[in-house]
Short mmCIF file of C-alpha atoms in Angstrom, two decimals:
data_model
loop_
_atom_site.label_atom_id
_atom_site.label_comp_id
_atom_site.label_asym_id
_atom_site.label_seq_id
_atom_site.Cartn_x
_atom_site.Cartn_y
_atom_site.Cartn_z
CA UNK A 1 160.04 71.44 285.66
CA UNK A 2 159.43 71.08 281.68
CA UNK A 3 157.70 68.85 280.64
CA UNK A 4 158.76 66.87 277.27
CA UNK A 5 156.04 65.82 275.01
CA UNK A 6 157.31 62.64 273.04
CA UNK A 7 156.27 62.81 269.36
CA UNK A 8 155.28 59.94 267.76
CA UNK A 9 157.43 58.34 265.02
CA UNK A 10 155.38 58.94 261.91
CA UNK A 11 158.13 57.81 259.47
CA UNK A 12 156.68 54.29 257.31
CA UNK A 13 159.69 52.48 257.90
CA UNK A 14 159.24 53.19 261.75
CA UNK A 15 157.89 51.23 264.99
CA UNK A 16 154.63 52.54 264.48
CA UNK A 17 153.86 50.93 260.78
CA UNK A 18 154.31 47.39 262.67
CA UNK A 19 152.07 48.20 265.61
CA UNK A 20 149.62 49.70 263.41
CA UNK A 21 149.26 46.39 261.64
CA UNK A 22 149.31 44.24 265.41
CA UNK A 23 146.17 46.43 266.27
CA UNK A 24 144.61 45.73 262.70
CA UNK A 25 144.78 49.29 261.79
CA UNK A 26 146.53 48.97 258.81
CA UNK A 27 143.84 48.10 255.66
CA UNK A 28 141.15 47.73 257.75
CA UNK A 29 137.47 47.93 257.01
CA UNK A 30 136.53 51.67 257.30
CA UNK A 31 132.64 52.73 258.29
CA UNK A 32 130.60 53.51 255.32
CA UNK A 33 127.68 55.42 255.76
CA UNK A 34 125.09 53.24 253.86
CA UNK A 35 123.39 54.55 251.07
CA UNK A 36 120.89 52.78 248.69
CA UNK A 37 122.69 50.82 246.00
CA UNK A 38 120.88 52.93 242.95
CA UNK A 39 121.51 56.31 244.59
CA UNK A 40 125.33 55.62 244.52
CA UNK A 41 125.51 54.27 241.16
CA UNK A 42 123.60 57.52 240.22
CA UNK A 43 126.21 59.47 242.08
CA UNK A 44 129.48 56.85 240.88
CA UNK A 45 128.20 57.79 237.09
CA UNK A 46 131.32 59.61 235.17
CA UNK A 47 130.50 62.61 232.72
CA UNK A 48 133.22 64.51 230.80
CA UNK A 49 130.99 68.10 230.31
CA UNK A 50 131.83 69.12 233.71
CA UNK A 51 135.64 68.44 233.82
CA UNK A 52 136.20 69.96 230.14
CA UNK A 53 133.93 72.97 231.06
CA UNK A 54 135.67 73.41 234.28
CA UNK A 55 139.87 72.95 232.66
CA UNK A 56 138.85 75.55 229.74
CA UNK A 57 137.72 77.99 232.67
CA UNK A 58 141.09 77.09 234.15
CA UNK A 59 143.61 77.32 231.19
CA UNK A 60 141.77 80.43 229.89
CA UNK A 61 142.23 82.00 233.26
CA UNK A 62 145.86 81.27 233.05
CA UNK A 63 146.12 82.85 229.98
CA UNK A 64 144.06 85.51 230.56
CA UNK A 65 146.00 86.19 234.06
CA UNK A 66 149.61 85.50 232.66
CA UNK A 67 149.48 88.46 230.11
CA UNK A 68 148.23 90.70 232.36
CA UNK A 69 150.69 89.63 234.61
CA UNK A 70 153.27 89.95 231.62
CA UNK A 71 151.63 93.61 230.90
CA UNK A 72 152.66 94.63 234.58
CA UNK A 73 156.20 92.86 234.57
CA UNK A 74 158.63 96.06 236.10
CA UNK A 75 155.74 97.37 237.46
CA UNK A 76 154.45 96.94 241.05
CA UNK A 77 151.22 96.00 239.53
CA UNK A 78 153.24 92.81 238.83
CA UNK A 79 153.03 91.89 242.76
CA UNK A 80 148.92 91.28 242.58
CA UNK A 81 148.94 90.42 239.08
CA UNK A 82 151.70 87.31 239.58
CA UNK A 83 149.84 86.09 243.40
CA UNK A 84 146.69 85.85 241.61
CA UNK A 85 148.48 83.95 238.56
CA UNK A 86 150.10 81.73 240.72
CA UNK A 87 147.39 80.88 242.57
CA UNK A 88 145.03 79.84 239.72
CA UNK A 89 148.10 77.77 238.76
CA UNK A 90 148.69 75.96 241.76
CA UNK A 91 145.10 75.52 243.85
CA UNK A 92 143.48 74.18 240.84
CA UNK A 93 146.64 72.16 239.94
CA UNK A 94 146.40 70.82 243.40
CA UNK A 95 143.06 69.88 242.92
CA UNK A 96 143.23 68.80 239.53
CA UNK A 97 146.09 66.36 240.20
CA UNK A 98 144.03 65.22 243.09
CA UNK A 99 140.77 64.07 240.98
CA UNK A 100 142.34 63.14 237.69
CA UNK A 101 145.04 60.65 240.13
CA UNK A 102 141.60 59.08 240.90
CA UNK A 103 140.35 58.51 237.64
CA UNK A 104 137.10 60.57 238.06
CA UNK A 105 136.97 64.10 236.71
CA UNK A 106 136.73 62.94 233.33
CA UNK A 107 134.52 60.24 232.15
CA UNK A 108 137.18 59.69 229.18
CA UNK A 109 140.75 58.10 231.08
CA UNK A 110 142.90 59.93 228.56
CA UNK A 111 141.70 62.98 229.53
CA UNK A 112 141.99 61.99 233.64
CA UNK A 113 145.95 60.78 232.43
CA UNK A 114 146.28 64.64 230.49
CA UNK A 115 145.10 66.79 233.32
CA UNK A 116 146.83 64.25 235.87
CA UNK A 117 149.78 65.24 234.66
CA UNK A 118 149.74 68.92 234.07
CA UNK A 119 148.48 68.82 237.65
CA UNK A 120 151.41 67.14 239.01
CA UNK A 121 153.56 69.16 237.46
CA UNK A 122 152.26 72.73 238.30
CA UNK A 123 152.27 71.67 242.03
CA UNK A 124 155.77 69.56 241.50
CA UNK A 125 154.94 66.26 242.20
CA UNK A 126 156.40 63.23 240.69
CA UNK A 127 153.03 61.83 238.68
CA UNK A 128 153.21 58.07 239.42
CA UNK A 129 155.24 58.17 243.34
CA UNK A 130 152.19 60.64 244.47
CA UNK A 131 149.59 58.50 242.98
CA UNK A 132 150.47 55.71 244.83
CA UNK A 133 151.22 57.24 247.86
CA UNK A 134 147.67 59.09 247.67
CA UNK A 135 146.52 55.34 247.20
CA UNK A 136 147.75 54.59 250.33
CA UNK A 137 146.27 57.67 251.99
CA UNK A 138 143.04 56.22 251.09
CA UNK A 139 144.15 52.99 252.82
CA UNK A 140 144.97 54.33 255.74
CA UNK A 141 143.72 57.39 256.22
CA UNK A 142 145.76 59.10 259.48
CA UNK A 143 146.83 56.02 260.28
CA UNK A 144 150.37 56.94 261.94
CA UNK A 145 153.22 54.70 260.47
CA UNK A 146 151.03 54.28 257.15
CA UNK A 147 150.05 57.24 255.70
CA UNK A 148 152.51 58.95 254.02
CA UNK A 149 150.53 62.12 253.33
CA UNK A 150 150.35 63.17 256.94
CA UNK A 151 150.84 67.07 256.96
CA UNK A 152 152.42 67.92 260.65
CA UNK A 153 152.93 65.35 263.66
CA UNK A 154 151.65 65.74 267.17
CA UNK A 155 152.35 68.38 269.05
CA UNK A 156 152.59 70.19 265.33
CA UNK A 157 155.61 71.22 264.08
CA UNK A 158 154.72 74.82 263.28
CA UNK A 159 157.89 75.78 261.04
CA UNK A 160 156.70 73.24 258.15
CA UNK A 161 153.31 74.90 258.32
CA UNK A 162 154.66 78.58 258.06
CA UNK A 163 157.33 77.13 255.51
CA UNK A 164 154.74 75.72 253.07
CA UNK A 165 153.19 79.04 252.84
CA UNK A 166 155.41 79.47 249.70
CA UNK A 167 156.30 75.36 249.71
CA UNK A 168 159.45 75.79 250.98
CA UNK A 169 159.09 72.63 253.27
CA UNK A 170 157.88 70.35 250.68
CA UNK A 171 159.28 71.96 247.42
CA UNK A 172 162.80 71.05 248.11
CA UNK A 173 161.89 67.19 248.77
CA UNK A 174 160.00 66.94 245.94
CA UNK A 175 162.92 68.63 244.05
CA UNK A 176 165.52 66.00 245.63
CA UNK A 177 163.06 63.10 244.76
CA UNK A 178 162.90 64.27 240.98
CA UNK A 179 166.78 64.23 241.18
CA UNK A 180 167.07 60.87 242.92
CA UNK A 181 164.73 59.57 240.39
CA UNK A 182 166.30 60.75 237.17
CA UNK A 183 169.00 59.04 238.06
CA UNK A 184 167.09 55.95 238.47
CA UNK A 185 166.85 55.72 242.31
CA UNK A 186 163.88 55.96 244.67
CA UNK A 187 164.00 56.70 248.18
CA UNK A 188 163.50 53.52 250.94
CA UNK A 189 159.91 55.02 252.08
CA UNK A 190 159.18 55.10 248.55
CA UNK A 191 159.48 51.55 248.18
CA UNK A 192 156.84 50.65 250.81
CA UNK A 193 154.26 51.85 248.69
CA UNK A 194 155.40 52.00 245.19
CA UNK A 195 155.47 48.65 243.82
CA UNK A 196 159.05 47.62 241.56
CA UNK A 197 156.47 47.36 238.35
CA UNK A 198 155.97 51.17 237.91
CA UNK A 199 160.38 52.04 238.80
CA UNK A 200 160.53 52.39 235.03
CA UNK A 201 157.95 55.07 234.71
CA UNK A 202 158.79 57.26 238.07
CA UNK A 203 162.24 57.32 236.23
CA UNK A 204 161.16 58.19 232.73
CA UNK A 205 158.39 61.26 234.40
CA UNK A 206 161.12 62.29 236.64
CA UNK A 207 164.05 62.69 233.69
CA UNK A 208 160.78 64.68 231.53
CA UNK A 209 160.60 67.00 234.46
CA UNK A 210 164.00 67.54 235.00
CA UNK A 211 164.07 68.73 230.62
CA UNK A 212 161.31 70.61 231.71
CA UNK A 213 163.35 72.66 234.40
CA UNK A 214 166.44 72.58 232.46
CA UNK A 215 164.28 74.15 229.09
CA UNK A 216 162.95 76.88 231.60
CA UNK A 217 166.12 77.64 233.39
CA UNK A 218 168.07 77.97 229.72
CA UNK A 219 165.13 80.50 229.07
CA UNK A 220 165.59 82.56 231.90
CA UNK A 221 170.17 82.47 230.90
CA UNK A 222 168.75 83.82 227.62
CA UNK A 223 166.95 86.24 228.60
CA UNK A 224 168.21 87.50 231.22
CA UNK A 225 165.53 87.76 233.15
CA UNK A 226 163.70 85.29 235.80
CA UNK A 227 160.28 86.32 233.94
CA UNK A 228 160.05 82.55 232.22
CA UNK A 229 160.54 80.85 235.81
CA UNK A 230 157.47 83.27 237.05
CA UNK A 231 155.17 81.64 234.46
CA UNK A 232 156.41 77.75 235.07
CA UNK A 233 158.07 76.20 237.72
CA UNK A 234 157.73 79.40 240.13
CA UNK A 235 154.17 79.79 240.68
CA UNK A 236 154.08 76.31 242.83
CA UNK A 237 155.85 78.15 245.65
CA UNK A 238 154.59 81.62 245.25
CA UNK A 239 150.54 80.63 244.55
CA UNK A 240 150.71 78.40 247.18
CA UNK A 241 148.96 79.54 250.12
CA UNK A 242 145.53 78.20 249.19
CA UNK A 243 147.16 75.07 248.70
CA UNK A 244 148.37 74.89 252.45
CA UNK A 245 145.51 76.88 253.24
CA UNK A 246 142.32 74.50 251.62
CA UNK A 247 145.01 71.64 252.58
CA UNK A 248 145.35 72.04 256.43
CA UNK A 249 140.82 71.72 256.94
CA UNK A 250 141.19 68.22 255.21
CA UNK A 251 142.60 66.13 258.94
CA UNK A 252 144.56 68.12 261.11
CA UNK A 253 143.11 68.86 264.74
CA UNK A 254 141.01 65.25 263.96
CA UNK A 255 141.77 61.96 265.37
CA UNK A 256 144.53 59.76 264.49
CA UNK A 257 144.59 55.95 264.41
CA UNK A 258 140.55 55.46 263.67
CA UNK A 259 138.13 53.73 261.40
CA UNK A 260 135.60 56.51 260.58
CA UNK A 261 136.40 59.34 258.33
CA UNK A 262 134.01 61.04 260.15
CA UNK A 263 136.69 61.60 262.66
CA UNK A 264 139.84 61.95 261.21
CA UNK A 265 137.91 64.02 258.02
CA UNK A 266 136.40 67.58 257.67
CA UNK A 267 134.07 68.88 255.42
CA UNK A 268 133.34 72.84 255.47
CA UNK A 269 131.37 74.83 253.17
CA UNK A 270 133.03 76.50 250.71
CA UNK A 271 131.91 79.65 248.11
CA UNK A 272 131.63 79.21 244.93
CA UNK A 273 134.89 80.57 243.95
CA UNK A 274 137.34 78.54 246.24
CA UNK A 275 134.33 74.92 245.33
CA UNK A 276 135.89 75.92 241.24
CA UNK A 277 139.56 76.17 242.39
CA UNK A 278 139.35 73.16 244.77
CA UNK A 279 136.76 70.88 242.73
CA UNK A 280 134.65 70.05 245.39
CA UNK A 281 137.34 68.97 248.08
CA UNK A 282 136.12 70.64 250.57
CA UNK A 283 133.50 67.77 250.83
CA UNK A 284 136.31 65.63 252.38
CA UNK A 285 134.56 63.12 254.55
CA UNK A 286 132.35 62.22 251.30
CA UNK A 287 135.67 62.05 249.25
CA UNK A 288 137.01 59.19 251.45
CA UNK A 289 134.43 57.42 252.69
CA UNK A 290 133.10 57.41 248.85
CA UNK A 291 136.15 57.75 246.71
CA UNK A 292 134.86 56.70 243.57
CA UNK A 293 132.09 59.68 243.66
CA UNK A 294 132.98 62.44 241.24
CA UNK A 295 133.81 65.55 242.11
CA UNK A 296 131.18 67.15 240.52
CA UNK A 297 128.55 64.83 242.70
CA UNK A 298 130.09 65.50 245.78
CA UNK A 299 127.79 67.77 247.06
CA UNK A 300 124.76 65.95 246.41
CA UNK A 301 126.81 62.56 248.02
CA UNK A 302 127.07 65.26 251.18
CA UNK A 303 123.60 65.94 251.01
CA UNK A 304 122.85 61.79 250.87
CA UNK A 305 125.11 61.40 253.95
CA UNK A 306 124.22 64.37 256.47
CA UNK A 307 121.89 62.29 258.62
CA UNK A 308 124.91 60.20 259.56
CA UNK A 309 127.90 63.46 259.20
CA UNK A 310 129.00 65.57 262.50
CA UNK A 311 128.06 69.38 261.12
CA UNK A 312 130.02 70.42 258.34
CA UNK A 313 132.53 73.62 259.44
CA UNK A 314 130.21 76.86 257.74
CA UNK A 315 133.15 78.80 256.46
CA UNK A 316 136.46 77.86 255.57
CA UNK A 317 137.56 80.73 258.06
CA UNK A 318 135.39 78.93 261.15
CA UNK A 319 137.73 75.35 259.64
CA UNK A 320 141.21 77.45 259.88
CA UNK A 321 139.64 78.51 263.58
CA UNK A 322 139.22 75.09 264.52
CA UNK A 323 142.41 73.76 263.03
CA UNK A 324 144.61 76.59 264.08
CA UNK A 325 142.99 76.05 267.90
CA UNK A 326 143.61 72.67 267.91
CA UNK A 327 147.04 72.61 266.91
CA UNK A 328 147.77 75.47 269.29
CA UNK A 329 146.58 73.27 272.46
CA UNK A 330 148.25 69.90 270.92
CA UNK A 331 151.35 71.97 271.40
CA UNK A 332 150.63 71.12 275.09
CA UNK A 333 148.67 68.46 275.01
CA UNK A 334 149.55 65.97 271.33
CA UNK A 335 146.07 63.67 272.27
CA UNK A 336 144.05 66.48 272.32
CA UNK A 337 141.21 66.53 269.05
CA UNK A 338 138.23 68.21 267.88
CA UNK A 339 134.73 65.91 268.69
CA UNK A 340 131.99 66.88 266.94
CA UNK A 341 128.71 65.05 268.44
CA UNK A 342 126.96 63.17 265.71
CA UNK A 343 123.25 63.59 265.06
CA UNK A 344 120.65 60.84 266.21
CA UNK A 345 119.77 59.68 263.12
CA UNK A 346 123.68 58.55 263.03
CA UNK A 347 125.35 55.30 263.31
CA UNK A 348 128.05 55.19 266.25
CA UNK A 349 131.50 56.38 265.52
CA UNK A 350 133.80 53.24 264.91
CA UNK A 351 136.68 53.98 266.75
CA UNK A 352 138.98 50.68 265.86
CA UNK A 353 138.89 47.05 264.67
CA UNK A 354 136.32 46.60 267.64
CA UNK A 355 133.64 48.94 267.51
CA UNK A 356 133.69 51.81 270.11
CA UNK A 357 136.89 50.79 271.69
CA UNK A 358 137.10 52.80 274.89
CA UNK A 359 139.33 56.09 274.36
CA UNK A 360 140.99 57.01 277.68
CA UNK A 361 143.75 57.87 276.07
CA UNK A 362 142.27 60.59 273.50
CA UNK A 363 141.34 64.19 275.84
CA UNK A 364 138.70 66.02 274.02
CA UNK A 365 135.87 68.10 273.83
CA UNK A 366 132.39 67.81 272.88
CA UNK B 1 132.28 20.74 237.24
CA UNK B 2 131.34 22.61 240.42
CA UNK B 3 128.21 25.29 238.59
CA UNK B 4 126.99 26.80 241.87
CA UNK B 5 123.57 28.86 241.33
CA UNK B 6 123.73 32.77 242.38
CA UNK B 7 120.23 34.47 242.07
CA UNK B 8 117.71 34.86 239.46
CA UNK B 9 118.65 36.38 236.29
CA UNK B 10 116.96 39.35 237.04
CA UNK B 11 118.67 40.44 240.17
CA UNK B 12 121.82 41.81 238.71
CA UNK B 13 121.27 45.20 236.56
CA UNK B 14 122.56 45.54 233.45
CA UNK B 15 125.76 47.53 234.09
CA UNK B 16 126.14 46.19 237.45
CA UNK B 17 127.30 43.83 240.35
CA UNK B 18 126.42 41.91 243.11
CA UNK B 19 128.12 40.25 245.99
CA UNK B 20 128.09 36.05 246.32
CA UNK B 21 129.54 34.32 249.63
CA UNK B 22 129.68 31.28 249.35
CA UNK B 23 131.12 29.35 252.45
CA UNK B 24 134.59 30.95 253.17
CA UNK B 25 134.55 32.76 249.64
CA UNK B 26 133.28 35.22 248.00
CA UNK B 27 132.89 36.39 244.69
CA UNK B 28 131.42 39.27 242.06
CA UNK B 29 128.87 38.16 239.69
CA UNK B 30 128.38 40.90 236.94
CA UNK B 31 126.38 41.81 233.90
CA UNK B 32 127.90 43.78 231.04
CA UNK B 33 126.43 47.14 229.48
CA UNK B 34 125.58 44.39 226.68
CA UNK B 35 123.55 42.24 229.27
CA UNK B 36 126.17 39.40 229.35
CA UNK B 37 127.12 38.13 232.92
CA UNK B 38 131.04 37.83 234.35
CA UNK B 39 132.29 35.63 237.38
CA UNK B 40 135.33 36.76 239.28
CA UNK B 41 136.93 37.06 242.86
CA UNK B 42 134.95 39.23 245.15
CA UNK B 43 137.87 41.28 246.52
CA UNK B 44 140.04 43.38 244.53
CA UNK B 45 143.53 42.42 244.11
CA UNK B 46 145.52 45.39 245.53
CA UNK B 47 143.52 46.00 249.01
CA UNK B 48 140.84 43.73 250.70
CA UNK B 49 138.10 45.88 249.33
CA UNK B 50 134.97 44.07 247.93
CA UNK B 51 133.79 45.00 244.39
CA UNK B 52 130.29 44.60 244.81
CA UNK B 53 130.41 48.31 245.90
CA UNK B 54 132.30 49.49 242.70
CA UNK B 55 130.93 50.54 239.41
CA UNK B 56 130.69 48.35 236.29
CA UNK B 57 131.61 50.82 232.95
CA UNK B 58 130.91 48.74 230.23
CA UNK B 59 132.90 45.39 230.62
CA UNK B 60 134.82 47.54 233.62
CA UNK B 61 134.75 47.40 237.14
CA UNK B 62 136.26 50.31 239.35
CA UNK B 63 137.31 49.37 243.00
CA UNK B 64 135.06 51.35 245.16
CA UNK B 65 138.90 52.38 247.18
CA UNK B 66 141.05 53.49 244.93
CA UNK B 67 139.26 53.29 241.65
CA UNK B 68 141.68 50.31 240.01
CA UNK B 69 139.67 48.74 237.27
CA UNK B 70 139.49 45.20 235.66
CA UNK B 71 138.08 43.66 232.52
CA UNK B 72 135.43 41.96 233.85
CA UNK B 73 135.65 39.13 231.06
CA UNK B 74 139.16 38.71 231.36
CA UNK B 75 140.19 39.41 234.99
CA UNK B 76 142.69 41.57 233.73
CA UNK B 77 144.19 44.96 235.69
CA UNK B 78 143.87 47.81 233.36
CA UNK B 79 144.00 50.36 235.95
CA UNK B 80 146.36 51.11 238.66
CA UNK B 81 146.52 50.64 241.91
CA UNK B 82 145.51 47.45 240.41
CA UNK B 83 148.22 45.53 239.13
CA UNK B 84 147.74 41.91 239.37
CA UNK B 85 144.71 40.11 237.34
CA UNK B 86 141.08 39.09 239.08
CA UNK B 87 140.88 34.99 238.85
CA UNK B 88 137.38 34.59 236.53
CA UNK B 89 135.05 31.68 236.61
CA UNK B 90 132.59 30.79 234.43
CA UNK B 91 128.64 31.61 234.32
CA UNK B 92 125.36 30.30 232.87
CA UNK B 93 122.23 31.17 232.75
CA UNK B 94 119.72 28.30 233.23
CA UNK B 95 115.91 28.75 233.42
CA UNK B 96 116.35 32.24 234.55
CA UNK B 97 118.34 31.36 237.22
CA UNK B 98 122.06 32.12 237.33
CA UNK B 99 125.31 29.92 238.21
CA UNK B 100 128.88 29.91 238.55
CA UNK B 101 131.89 27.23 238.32
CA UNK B 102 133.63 27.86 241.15
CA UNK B 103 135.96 25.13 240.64
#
């Protein structure tokens, strides 16, 4: 006999928004990992040297990487020349919309606004919608029915996880929202996090976008050639498998509906290479338990917290391991999660509203 | 006037805040990158996070959440997520000893 697995309803205009507020999982107090008052503001304090430093590396890279890639156009040189081009463009504009949103790359909040926004747009999303509903990721983190930046559902639904490979899944939504919003409309989940104060400026950043694509697509009419499209606009679906790639280690495999980024949150070890393109992300649990910490202090915060972190993943290939192998038995079994035993010197996982609530209805494994 | 005291002068940094309860409220008592001290609601207008564990930039406080700021001598939300003003109260210093009108 089959056996149907039900999937949750993670929609925020769903049943499970309401019961996640009845079982005071909706802004709730999250566990903080204490930390002396002087070390944070030492780790809190903003600079601008490492944010310029790092954006010149990243907009001379472009350049550097879009001639050659222009040099090889009609060859097939053009194939590793373009991947690696689009890649610079859209990891770091991932990241870079990511930081900047929070307001602490940059010490100066021009510059956060500047690289906010060419972030957004070289990874196509609408500047003000996403910054809200990243503000409510921070709320409520995994919570299902309130977290709007959940990637798959339980059991996972594999074809939007081979289709964002090239952001095919998410590309097109974005794509309808910028539509929608040029012509001054949001869509009702929207509207549960985006307050009626900022509808004037989703509108006005959604109708510069749209000049933006119709500029690029009049370019490509006039020339004849698809070649302006593969320098703007483009590269967000064909650089984007370290997006979905440094993306998928942040939650998924972890718990849902919990009060500890410690286990709904993973932080691996990155190189050096994929720390530059992703600013320090891959510190995750530090990002959201300490928000406010720089990007550039991150690993130091991570050093601060270990005695109270599960073990960081080593590699990101030993996260995608874990991630993939979680998602692979959820297909079976949607409670199913990654544990990871916390070290003695830690304080107890907080579970829900009441700490250590019992979890009979989570399988796992230690 | 209700002036309620808070600490000792010395007890809030200069460039920083600390946390006052005081029966069922609570509020963020603050001293400028100038030295001056601020009064205002503990918890931070968009989410029921406190701002005694933000940062104070000058005469700004970040929400340790989701980084909204105010102007600490005004109340005022400069910085989203943060879109409706702190309510401020005022402060004195008195013998080295600091209060607030929580009236």
């Amino acid at each position: 006999m089959a056996i149907v697995v039900q999937r949750r309803d993670y929609s925020l205009l769903g049943p499970e928004s309401k019961q996640a507020d009845e079982k005071g999982l909706a802004s709730a107090q999250w566990h903080a990992t204490p930390i002396p008052r002087a070390r944070m503001k030492e780790l809190m304090k903003r600079k601008d040297g490492p944010a310029i430093r790092d954006t010149l590396i990243w907009l001379g890279g472009l350049i550097i990487l879009g001639y050659l890639a222009y040099l090889s156009w009609g060859t097939w040189w053009a194939v590793p020349a373009f991947f690696l081009y689009g890649t610079l463009y859209a990891s770091p504009g991932d990241s870079r919309w990511h930081e900047c949103g929070h307001g602490t790359a940059f010490k100066t909040p021009w510059m956060n606004d500047v690289v906010y926004h060419i972030g957004s747009f070289c990874v196509l999303r609408s500047a003000t919608p996403w910054r809200w509903s990243h503000s409510r990721h921070h709320t409520d983190t995994i919570i299902v029915g309130r977290d709007p930046e959940i990637i798959t559902a339980r059991p996972p639904i594999w074809k939007i996880l081979y289709m964002q490979i090239f952001h095919l899944y998410g590309g097109p939504i974005e794509i309808k929202r910028f539509i929608l919003h040029t012509f001054g409309k949001l869509e009702e989940q929207e509207k549960e996090y985006i307050p009626a104060s900022e509808y004037d400026k989703v509108f006005r950043e959604a109708r510069i976008y749209m000049l933006i694509f119709l500029a690029v697509i009049a370019a490509c009419i006039v020339t004849g050639s698809v070649l302006p499209a593969m320098f703007i606009i483009l590269p967000t679906f064909y650089g984007g498998l370290l997006v979905l790639t440094f993306g998928i280690t942040q939650h998924l495999g972890l718990y849902e509906d919990v009060l500890d980024h410690r286990l709904n949150t993973r932080t691996v070890y990155f190189n050096p290479v994929f720390r530059f393109l992703y600013w320090n992300m891959n510190y995750h649990v530090e990002h959201h338990m300490f928000p406010m910490v720089p990007y550039h202090a991150l690993p130091k915060l991570h050093e601060e917290m270990k005695y109270d972190c599960p073990e960081a993943r080593p590699s990101l290939w030993a996260a995608l391991r874990e991630v993939i192998g979680a998602l692979r038995k959820q297909k079976h079994d949607p409670a199913y999660v990654v544990v990871k035993p916390l070290p003695v010197t830690a304080l107890p996982y907080r579970y829900g509203p009441e700490l250590n609530d019992d979890l009979e209805l989570t399988r796992s494994e230690a | 006037m209700a002036w309620v005291e808070v600490c000792e002068a010395g007890e809030v940094d200069v460039e920083d805040v600390i946390r006052f309860d005081q029966e069922d409220r609570s509020f963020a008592v603050y001293r400028s990158d100038k030295g001056d001290y601020y009064a205002t609601d503990g918890f931070c207008t968009h989410g029921r996070f406190h701002l005694a564990d933000g940062l104070v930039m000058g005469k700004l406080i970040e929400c340790p959440k989701h980084n909204g700021r105010f102007d600490i001598t005004s109340g005022a939300a400069v910085r989203v997520p943060a879109c409706k003003d702190l309510q401020t109260y005022p402060v004195k210093v008195e013998a080295g000893r600091v209060y607030i009108n929580i009236e």
